[in-house]
Tab-separated table of C-alpha atoms in Angstrom:
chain	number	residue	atom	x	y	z
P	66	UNK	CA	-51.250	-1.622	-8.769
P	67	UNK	CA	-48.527	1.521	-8.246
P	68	UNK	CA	-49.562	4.664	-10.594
P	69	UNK	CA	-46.803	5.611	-12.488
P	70	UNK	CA	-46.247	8.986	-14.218
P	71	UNK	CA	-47.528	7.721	-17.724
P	72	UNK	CA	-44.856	4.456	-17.430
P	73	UNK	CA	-45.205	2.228	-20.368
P	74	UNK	CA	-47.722	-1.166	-19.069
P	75	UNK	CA	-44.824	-2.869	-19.183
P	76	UNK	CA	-42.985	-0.636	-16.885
P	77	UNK	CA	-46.218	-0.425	-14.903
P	78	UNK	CA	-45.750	-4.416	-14.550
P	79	UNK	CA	-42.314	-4.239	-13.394
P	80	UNK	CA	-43.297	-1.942	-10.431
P	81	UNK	CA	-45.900	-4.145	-9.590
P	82	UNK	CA	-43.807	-7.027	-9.218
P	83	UNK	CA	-45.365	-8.870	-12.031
P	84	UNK	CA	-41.722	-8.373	-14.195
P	85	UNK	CA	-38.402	-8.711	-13.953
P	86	UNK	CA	-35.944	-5.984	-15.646
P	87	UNK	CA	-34.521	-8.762	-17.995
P	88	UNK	CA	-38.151	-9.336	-19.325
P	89	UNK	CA	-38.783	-6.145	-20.803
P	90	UNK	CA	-37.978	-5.556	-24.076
P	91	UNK	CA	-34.532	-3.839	-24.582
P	92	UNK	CA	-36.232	-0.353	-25.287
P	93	UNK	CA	-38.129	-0.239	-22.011
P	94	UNK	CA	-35.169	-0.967	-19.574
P	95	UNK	CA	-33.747	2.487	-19.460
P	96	UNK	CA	-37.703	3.466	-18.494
P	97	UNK	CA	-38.054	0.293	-16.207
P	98	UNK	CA	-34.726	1.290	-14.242
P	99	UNK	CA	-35.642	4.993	-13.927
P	100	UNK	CA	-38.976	3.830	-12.772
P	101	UNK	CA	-37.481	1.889	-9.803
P	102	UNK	CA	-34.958	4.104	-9.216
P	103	UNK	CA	-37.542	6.690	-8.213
P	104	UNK	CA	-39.610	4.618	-5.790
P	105	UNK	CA	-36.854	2.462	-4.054
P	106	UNK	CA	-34.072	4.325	-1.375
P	107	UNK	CA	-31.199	4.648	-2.873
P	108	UNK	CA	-27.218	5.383	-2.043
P	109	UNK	CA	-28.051	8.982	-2.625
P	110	UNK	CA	-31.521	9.440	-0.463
P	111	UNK	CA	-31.092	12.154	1.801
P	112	UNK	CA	-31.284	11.735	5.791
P	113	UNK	CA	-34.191	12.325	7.257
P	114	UNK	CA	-34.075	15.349	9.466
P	115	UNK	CA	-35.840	17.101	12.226
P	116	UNK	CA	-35.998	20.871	13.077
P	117	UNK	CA	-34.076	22.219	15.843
P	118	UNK	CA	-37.381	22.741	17.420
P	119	UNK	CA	-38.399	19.766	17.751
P	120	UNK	CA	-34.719	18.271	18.752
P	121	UNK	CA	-34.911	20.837	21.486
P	122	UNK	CA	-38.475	19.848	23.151
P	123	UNK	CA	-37.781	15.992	22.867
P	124	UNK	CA	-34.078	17.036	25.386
P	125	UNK	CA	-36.131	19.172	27.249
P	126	UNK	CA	-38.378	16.635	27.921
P	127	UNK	CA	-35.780	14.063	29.272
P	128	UNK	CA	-33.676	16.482	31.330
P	129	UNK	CA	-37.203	17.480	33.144
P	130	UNK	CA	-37.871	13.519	33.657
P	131	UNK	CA	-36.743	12.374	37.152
P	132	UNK	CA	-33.776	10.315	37.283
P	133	UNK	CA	-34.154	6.604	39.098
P	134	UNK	CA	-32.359	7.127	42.320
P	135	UNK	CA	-30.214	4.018	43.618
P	136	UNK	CA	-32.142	2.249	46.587
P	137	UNK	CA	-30.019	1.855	49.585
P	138	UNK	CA	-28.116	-1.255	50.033
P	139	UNK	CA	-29.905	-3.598	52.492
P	140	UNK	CA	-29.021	-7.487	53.396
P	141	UNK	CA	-32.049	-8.743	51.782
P	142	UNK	CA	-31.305	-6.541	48.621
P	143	UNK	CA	-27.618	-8.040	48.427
P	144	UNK	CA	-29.122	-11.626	48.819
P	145	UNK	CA	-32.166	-11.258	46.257
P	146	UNK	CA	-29.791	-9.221	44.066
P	147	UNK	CA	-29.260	-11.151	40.263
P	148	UNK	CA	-25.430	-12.047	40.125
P	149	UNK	CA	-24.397	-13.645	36.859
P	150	UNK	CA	-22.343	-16.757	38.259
P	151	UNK	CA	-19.876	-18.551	35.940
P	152	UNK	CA	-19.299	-21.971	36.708
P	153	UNK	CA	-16.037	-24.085	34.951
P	154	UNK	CA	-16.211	-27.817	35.291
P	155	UNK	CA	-13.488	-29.412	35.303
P	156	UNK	CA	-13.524	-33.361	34.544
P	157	UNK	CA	-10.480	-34.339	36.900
P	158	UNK	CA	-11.277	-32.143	39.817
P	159	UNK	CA	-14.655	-33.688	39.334
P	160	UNK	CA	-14.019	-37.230	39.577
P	161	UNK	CA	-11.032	-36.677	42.345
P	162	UNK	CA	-13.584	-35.117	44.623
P	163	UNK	CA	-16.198	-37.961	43.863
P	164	UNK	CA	-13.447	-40.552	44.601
P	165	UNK	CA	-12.368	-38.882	47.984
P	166	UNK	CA	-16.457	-38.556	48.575
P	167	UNK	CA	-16.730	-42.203	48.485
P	168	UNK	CA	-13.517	-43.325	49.767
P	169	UNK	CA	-14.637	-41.092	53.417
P	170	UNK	CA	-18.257	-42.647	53.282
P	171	UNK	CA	-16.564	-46.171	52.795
P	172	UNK	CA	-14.043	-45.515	55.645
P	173	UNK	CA	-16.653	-44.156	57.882
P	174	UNK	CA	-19.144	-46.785	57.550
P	175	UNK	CA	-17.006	-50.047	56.711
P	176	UNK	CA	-17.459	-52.651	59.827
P	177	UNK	CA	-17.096	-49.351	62.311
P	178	UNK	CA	-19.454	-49.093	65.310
P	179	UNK	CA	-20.271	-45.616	66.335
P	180	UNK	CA	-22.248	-43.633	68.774
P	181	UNK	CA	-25.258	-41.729	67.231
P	182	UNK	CA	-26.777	-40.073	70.371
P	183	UNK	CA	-27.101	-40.213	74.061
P	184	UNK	CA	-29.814	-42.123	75.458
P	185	UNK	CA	-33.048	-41.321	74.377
P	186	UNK	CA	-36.960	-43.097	74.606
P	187	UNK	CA	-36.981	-46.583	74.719
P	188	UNK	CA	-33.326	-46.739	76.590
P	189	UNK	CA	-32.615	-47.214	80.308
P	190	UNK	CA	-31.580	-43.754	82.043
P	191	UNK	CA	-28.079	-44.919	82.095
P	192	UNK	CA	-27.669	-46.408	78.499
P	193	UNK	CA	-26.126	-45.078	75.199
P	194	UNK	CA	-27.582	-45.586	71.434
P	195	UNK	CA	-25.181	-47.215	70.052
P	196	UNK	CA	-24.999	-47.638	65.883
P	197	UNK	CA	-23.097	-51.273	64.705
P	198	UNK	CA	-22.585	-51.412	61.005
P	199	UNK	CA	-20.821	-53.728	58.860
P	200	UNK	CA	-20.142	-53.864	55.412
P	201	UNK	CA	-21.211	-57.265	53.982
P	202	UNK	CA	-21.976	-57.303	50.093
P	203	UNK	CA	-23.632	-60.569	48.558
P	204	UNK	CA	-25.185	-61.889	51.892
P	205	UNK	CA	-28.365	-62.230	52.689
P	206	UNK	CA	-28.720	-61.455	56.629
P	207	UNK	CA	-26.387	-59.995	58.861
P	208	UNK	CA	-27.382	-60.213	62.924
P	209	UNK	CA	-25.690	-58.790	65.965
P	210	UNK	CA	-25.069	-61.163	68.933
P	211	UNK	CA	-23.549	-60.706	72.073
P	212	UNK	CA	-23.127	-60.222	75.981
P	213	UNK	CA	-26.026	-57.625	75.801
P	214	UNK	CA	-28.678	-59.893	73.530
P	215	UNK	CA	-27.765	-63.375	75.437
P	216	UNK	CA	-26.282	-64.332	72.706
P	217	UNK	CA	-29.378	-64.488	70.489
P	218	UNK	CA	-29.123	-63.497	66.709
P	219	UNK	CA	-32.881	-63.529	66.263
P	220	UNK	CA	-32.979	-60.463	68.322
P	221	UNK	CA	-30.711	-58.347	67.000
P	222	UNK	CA	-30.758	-58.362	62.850
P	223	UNK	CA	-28.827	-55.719	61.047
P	224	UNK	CA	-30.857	-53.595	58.084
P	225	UNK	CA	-29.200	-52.958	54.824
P	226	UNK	CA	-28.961	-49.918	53.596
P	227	UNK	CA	-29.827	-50.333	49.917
P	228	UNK	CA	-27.983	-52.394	47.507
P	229	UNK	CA	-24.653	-51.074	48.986
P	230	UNK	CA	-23.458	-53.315	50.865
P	231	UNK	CA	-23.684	-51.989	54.400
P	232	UNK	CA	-25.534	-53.314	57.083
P	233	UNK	CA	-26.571	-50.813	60.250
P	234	UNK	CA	-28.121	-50.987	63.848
P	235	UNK	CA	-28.687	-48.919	66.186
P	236	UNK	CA	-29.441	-50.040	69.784
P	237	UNK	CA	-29.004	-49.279	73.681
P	238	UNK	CA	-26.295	-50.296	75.488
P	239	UNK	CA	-25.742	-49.667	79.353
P	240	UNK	CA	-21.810	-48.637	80.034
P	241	UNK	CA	-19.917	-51.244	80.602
P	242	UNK	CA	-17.717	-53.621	78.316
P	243	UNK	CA	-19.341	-55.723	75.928
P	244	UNK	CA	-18.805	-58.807	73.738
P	245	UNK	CA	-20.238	-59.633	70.771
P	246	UNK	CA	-20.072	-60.446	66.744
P	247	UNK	CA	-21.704	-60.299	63.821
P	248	UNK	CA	-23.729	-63.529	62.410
P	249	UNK	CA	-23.490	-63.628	59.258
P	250	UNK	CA	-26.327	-65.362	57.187
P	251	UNK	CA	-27.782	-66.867	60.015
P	252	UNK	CA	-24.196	-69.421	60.372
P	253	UNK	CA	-21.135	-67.607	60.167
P	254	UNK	CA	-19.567	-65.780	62.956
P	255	UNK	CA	-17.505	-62.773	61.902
P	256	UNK	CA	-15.849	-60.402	64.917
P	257	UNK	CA	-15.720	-56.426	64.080
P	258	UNK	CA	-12.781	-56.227	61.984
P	259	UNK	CA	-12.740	-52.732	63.916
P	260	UNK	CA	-12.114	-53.605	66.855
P	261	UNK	CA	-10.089	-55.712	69.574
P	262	UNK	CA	-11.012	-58.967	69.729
P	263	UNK	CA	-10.582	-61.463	73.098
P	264	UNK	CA	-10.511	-65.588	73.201
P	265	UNK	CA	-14.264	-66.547	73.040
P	266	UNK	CA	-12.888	-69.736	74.779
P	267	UNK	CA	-14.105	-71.883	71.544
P	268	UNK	CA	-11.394	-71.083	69.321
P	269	UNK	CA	-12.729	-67.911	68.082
P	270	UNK	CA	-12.751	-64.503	68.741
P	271	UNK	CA	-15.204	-62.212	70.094
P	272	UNK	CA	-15.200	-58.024	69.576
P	273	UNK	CA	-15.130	-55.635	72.811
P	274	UNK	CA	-16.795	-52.761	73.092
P	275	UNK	CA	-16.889	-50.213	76.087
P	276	UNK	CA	-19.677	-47.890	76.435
P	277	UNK	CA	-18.919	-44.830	78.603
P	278	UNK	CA	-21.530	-42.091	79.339
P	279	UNK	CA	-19.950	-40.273	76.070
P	280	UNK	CA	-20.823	-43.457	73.810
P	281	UNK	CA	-19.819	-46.387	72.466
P	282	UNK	CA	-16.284	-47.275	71.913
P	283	UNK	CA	-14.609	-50.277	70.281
P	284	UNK	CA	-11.982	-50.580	72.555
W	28	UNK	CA	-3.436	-75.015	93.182
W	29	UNK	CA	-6.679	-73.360	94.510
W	30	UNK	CA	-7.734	-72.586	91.086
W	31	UNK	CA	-7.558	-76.887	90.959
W	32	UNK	CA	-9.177	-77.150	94.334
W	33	UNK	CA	-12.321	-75.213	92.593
W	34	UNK	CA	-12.057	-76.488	88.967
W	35	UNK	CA	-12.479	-80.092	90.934
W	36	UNK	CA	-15.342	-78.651	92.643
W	37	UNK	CA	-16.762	-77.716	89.806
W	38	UNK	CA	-16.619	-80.995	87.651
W	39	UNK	CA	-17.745	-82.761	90.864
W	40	UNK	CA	-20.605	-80.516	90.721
W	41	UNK	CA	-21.217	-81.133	86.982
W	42	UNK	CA	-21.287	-84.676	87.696
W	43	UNK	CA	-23.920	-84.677	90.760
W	44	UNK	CA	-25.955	-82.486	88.218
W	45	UNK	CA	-26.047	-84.751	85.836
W	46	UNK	CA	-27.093	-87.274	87.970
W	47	UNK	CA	-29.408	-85.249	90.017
W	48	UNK	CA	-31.856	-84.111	87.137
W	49	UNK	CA	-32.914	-80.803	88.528
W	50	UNK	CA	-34.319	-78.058	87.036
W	51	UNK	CA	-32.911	-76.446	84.241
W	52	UNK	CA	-32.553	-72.775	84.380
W	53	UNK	CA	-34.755	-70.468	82.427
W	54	UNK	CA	-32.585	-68.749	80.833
W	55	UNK	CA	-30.985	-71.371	78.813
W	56	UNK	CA	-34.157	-73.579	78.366
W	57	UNK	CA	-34.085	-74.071	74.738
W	58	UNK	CA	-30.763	-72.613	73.831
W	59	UNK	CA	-28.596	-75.396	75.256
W	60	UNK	CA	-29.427	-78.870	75.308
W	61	UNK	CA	-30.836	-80.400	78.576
W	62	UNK	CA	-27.739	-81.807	79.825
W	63	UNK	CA	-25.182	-78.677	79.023
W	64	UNK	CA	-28.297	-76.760	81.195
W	65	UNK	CA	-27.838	-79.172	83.749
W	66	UNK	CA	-24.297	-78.887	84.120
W	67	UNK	CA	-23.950	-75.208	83.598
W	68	UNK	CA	-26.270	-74.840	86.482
W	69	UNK	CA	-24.231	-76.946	89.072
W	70	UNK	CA	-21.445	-74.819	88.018
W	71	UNK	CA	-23.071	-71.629	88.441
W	72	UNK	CA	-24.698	-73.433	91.948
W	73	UNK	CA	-20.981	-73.920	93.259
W	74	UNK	CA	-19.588	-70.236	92.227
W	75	UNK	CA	-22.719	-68.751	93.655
W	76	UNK	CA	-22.324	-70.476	96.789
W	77	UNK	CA	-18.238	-68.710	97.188
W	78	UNK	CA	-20.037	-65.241	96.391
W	79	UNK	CA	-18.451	-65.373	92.851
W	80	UNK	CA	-21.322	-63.881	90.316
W	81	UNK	CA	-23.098	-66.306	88.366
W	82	UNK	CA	-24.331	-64.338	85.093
W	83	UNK	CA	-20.643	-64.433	83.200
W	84	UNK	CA	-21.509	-68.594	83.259
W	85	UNK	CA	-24.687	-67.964	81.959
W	86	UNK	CA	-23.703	-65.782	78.846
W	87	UNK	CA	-20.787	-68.197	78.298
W	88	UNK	CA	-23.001	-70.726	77.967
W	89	UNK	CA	-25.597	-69.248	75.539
W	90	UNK	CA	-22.960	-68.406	73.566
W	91	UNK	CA	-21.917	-71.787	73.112
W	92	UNK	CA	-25.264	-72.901	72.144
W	93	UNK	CA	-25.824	-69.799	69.729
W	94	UNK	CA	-22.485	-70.865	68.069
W	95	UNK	CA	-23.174	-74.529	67.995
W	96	UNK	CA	-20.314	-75.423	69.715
W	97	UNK	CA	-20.375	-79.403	71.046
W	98	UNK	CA	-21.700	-79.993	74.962
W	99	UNK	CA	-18.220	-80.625	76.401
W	100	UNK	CA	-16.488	-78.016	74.731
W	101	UNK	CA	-19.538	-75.368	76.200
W	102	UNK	CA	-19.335	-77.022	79.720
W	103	UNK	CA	-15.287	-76.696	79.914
W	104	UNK	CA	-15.406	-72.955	78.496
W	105	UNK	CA	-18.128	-72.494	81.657
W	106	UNK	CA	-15.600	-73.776	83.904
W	107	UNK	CA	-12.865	-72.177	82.442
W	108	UNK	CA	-14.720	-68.625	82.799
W	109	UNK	CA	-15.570	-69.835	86.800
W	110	UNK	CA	-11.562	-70.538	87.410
W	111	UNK	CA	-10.920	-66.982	85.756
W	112	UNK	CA	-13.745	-65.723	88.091
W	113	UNK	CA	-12.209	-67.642	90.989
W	114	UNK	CA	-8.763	-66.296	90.631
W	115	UNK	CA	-9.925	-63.220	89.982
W	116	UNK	CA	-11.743	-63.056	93.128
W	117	UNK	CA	-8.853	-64.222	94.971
W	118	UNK	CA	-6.256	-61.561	93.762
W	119	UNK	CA	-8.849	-59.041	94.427
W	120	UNK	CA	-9.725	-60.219	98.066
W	121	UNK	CA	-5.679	-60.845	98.866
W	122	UNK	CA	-6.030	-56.490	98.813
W	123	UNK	CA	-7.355	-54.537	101.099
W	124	UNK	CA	-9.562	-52.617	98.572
W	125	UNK	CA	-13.230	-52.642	97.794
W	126	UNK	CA	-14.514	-55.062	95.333
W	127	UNK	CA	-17.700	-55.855	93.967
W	128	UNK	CA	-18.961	-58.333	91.703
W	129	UNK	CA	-18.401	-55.821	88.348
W	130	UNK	CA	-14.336	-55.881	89.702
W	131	UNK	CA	-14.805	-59.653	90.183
W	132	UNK	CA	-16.097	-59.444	86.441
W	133	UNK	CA	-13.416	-57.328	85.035
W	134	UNK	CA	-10.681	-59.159	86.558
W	135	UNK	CA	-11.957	-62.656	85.231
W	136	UNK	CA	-11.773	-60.264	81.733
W	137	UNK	CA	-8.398	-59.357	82.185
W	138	UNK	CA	-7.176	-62.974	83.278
W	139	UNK	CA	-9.275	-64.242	79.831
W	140	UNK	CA	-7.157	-61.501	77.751
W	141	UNK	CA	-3.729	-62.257	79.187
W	142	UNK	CA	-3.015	-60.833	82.371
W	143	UNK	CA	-2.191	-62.935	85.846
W	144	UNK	CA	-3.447	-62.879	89.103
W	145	UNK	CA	-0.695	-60.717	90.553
W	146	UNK	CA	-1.493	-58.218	87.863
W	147	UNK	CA	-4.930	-58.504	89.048
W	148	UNK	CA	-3.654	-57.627	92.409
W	149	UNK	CA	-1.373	-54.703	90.743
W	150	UNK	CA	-4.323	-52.945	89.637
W	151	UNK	CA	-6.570	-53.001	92.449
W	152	UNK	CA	-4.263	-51.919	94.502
W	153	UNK	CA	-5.026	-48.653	95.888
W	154	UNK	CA	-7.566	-46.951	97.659
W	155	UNK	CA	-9.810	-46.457	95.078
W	156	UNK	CA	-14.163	-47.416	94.742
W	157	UNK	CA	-14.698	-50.890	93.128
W	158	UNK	CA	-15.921	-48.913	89.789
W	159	UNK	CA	-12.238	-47.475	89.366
W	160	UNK	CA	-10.917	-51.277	89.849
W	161	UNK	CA	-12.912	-52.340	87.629
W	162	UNK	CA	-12.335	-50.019	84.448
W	163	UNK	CA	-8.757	-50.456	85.434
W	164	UNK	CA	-9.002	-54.063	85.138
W	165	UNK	CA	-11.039	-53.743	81.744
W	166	UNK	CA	-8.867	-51.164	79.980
W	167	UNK	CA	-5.527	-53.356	80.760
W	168	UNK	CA	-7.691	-56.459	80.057
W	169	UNK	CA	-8.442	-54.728	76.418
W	170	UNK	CA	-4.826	-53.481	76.338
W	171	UNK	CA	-3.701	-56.911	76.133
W	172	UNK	CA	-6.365	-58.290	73.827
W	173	UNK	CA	-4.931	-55.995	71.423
W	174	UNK	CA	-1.373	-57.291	71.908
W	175	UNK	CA	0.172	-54.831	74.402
W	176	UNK	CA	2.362	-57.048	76.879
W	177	UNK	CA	0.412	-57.390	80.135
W	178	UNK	CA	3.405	-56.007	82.099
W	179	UNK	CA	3.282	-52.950	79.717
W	180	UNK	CA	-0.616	-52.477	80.288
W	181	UNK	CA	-0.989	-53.250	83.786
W	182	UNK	CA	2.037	-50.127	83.462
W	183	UNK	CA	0.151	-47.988	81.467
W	184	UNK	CA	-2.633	-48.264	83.381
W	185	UNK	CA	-1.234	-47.409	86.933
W	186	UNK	CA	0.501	-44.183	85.297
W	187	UNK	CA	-3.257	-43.214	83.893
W	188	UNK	CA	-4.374	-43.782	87.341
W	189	UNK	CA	-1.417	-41.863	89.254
W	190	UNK	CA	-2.330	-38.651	87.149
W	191	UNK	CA	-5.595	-38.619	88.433
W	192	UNK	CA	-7.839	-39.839	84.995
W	193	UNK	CA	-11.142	-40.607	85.722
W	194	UNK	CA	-12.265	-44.221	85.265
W	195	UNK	CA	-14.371	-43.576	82.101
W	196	UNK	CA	-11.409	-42.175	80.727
W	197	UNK	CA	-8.583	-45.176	81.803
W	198	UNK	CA	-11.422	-47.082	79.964
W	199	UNK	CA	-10.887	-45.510	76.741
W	200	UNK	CA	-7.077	-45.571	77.271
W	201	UNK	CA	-7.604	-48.803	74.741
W	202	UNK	CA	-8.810	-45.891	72.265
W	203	UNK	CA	-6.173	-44.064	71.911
W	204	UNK	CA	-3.901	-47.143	71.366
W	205	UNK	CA	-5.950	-48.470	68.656
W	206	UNK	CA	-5.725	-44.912	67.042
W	207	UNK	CA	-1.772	-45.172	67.133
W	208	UNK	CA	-2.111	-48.645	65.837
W	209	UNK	CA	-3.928	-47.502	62.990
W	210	UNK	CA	-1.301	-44.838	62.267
W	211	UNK	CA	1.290	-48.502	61.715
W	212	UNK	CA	2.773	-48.885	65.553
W	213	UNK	CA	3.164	-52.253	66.954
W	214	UNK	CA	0.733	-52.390	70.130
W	215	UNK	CA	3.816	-52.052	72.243
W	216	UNK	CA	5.161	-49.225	70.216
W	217	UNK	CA	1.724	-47.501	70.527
W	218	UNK	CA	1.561	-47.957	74.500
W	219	UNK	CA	5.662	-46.677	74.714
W	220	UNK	CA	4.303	-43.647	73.137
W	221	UNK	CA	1.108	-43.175	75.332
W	222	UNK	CA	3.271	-43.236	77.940
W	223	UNK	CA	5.712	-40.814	76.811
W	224	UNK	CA	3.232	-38.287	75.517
W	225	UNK	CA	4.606	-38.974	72.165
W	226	UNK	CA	0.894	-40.295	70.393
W	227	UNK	CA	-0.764	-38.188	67.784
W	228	UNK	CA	-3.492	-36.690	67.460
W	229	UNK	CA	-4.916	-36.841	71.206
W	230	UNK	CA	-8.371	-34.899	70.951
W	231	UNK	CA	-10.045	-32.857	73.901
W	232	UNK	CA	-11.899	-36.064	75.122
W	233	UNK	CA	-8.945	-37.582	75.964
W	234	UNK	CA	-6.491	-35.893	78.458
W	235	UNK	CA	-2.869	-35.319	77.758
W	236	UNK	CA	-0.897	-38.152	79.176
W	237	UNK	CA	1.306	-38.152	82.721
W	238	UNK	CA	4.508	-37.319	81.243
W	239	UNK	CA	2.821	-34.176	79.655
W	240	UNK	CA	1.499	-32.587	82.945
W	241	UNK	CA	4.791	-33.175	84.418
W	242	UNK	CA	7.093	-31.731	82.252
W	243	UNK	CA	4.425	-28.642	82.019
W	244	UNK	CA	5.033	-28.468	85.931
W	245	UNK	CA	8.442	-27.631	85.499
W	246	UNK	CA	8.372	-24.865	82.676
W	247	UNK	CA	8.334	-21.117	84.059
């Protein structure tokens, strides 16, 4: 309960809380309002000040306190160093450079033998790894047949990669030129639409490749 | 009217196979039928016995059988690769060059793409190892599978040779075609500009053509 200088209970009431100016009587509102008017901050409260003495020890005390010296610039300081980075996406730019994204991984892989390394474990001392893929959605087995596999599908089966489509494998070749095509589903017989194609001598057509000592080629 | 001399040979062969039941070779035991085995194997029997190599018969047979192509049709593409062999053999022995049975190979290729036996001849001419004659043979062979005229190839190819290109390098000749091809040349537009030095995009693997060097030889 606030103490009052000898306020009416009423007034007493209103300090506390308990009252509202409107619910005193008419009488007691010039009391009530003086009453709060001398306990809450008003417009006219003065600032609250400190003595020049004081003023002066608390700048004293900060011109005495060292200042923080820069550290000198290092590498790792310039890479660890917080950088605010702003990043604007834009929508088109987005979905041109996913487009050309796919479009090169399309072109790159699409029916497009290709050297992946030099001969390694496994391969003769002469031969080349050699990568065949095709791109063959909605079959179920793709095999690789040819001059170096005796013509045998069941050795040479192409994995796919995924659900996209593309069908990939790797195997070693010694240099030389070599026929082949792709089996597709165990019946049909598909030559690389990449590359040159010769008479099979049955009425179809049959891929070259030549593999030099710097890979495979398909031509 | 050799090559008929030898394709006779050949059926006669066939037929004394047939008759004579012998052994069918390994390497097509289950992947041809008995009697395509048999015949394939008095084929290969006669070749072997000129000093022709037998393993192009072989393949050509197994891939007949992995493609389910009829008996007859397998036996005649045998014999057709043996005459392509055979006059292969012939243009290469009519020069005074080295041959082996890889040439032999590569210029039964190059007859099966498109080019004759005097082309055959063309390109071996030259005193140059057997593995030279043969990646000629293969890169003009390839040269016409992809629709350059033979003439033109067998062209292209000597000038490739004359500037002094390696034979892994005449064998990727086709390459660089195919590249120009790509770009929309006809094959014989592609192989005109080869051989002027006019095709894009040559890389470091691939050396600049004749024509380049040459005019290079004459600037200050």
């Amino acid at each position: 309960m606030t103490d009052g200088p000898g306020y009416h209970p009423m007034v007493q009431r209103l300090l506390d809380g308990e009252l509202t100016l409107r619910d005193l009587p008419p009488e007691l509102r010039a009391e009530g309002e003086a009453a709060l008017r001398s306990i809450l901050p008003g417009p006219e409260s003065s600032a609250v000040g400190f003595s020049p003495w004081f003023e002066q020890r608390v700048m004293a005390a900060i011109r005495v306190r060292p200042r923080p010296q820069p550290r000198p610039r290092t590498v790792w300081g310039w890479l660890t160093e917080a950088r605010e980075i702003r990043l604007r996406l834009r929508p088109k730019l987005l979905a041109l450079g996913a487009l050309a994204g796919v479009a090169l991984l399309v072109l790159t892989l699409v029916s497009r033998p290709t050297t992946v390394a030099v001969a390694g474990a496994g391969a003769g001392a002469d031969s080349v790894y050699v990568r065949f893929v095709l791109y063959a959605p909605k079959v179920s087995s793709v095999a690789l047949a040819g001059s170096f596999n005796e013509w045998d599908p069941g050795r040479t089966p192409l994995a796919p990669a995924g659900e996209t489509g593309v069908w990939t494998v790797t195997l070693p070749l010694p240099p030389g030129q070599h026929t082949y095509a792709f089996v597709i589903d165990g019946q049909r017989w598909l030559p690389d639409p990449a590359a040159p194609a010769v008479d099979d001598g049955f009425g179809h057509r049959n891929s070259v490749m030549t593999v030099t000592a710097t890979g495979g080629h398909t031509s | 009217m050799r090559e008929s001399a030898i394709a006779l040979l050949l059926l006669s062969g066939v037929s004394t196979a047939l008759h004579g039941q012998a052994a069918t070779p390994a390497r097509l035991e289950g992947r041809v039928t008995p009697a395509v085995a048999e015949a394939v194997r008095a084929i290969a029997d006669s070749v072997a016995r000129t000093g022709l190599p037998v393993g192009p018969l072989y393949r050509k047979a197994l891939e007949g059988g992995a493609k389910g192509v009829p008996a007859d049709r397998i036996i005649a593409a045998v014999g057709t690769v043996a005459s392509q062999l055979a006059q292969a053999a012939k243009a290469l022995r009519s020069e005074p060059v080295a041959h082996d049975t890889d040439a032999i190979e590569a210029g039964g290729y190059a007859i099966n793409a498109g080019l004759s036996a005097g082309q055959v001849a063309d390109l071996a001419r030259g005193n140059r190892p057997p593995q030279a004659v043969a990646a000629s043979l293969r890169s003009a062979g390839t040269l016409a599978a992809l629709g350059v005229p033979p003439a033109q190839a067998v062209a292209l190819v000597h000038q490739w040779i004359a500037a002094g290109r390696s034979p892994d390098q005449v064998l990727l000749l086709p390459q660089q075609l195919q590249a120009a091809m790509a770009r929309g040349a006809s094959p014989a537009q592609a192989a005109n500009g080869i051989a002027h030095g006019g095709q894009p995009g040559a890389s470091g693997d691939h050396p600049e053509p004749p024509s380049h060097a040459q005019d290079r030889s004459h600037r200050p």
